[in-house]
Coordinates of C-alpha atoms in Angstrom, one line a residue:
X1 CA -0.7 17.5 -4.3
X2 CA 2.8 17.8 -5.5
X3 CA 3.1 13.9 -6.0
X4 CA 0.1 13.6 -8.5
X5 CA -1.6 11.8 -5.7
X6 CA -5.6 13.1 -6.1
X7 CA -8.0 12.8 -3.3
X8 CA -11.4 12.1 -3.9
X9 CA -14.4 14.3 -3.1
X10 CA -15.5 12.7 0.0
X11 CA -11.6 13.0 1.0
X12 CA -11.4 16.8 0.5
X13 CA -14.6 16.8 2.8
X14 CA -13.2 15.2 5.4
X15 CA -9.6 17.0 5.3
X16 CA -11.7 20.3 5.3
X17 CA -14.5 19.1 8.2
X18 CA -11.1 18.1 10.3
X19 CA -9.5 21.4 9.8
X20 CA -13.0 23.5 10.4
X21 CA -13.0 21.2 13.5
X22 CA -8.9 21.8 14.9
X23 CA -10.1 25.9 13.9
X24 CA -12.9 25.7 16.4
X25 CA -10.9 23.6 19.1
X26 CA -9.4 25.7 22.0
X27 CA -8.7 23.5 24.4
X28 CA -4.8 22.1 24.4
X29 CA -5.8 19.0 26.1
X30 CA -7.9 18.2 23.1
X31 CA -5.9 19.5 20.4
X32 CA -3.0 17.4 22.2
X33 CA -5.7 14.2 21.7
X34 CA -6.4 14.9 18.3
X35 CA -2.7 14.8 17.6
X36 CA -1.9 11.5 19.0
X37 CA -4.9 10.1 17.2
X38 CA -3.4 11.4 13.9
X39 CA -0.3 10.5 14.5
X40 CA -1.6 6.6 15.0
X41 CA -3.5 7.3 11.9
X42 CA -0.4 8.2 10.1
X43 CA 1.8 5.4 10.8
X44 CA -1.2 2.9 10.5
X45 CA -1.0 4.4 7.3
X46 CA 2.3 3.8 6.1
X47 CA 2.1 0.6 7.6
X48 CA -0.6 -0.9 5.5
X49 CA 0.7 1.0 2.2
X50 CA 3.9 -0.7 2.9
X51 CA 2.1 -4.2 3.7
X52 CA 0.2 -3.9 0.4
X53 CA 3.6 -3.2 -1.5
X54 CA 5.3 -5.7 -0.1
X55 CA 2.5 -8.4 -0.7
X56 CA 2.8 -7.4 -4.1
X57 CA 6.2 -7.5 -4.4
X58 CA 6.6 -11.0 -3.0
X59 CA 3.5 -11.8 -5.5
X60 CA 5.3 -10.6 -8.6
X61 CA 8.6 -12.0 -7.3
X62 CA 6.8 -15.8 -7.2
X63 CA 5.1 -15.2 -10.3
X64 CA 8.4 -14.6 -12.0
X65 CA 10.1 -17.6 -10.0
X66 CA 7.3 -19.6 -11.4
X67 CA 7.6 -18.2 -14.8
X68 CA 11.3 -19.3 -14.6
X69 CA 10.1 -22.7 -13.4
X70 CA 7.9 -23.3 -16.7
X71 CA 10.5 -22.4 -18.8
X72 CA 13.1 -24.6 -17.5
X73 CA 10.2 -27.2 -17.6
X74 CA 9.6 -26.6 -21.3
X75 CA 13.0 -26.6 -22.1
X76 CA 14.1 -30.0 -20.7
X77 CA 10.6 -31.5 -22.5
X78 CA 11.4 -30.2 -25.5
X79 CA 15.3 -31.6 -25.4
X80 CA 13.6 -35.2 -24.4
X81 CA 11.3 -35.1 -27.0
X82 CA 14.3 -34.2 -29.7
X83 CA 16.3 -37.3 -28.2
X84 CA 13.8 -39.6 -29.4
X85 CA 14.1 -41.7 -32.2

């Protein structure tokens, strides 16, 4: 694949059982089937991968808010602690 994505063995199997298996299909009515059923696969797909990405986004973003937090926090402890006699 063009986008360094690599399936795995047990991918390629599948990908090559499915296209032995749309070969051997004449019927439209059940090529039409198949079709939809990809189609939902696809887009359950992309939603999940953009799910995932946006969970870890959102993790990332708090880690960083909280990262912010503890430095702030350290900050004003170490300017109370120079105050003092």
């Amino acid at each position: 694949m063009s986008s360094g994505i690599q399936f795995t063995t047990e991918q390629l199997f599948h990908v090559e059982q499915f296209n032995r298996a749309l070969d051997a299909t004449t019927d439209p009515g059940q090529l039409r089937d198949l079709a939809k059923q990809l189609l939902q696969a696809w887009q359950t797909q992309k939603a999940a991968t953009n799910w995932i990405l946006n969970q870890q986004l959102q993790s990332s973003s708090n880690a960083l808010a909280m990262a912010r937090n503890l430095g702030r926090n350290e900050s004003e402890a170490n300017r109370y602690s120079a105050d003092e006699p």
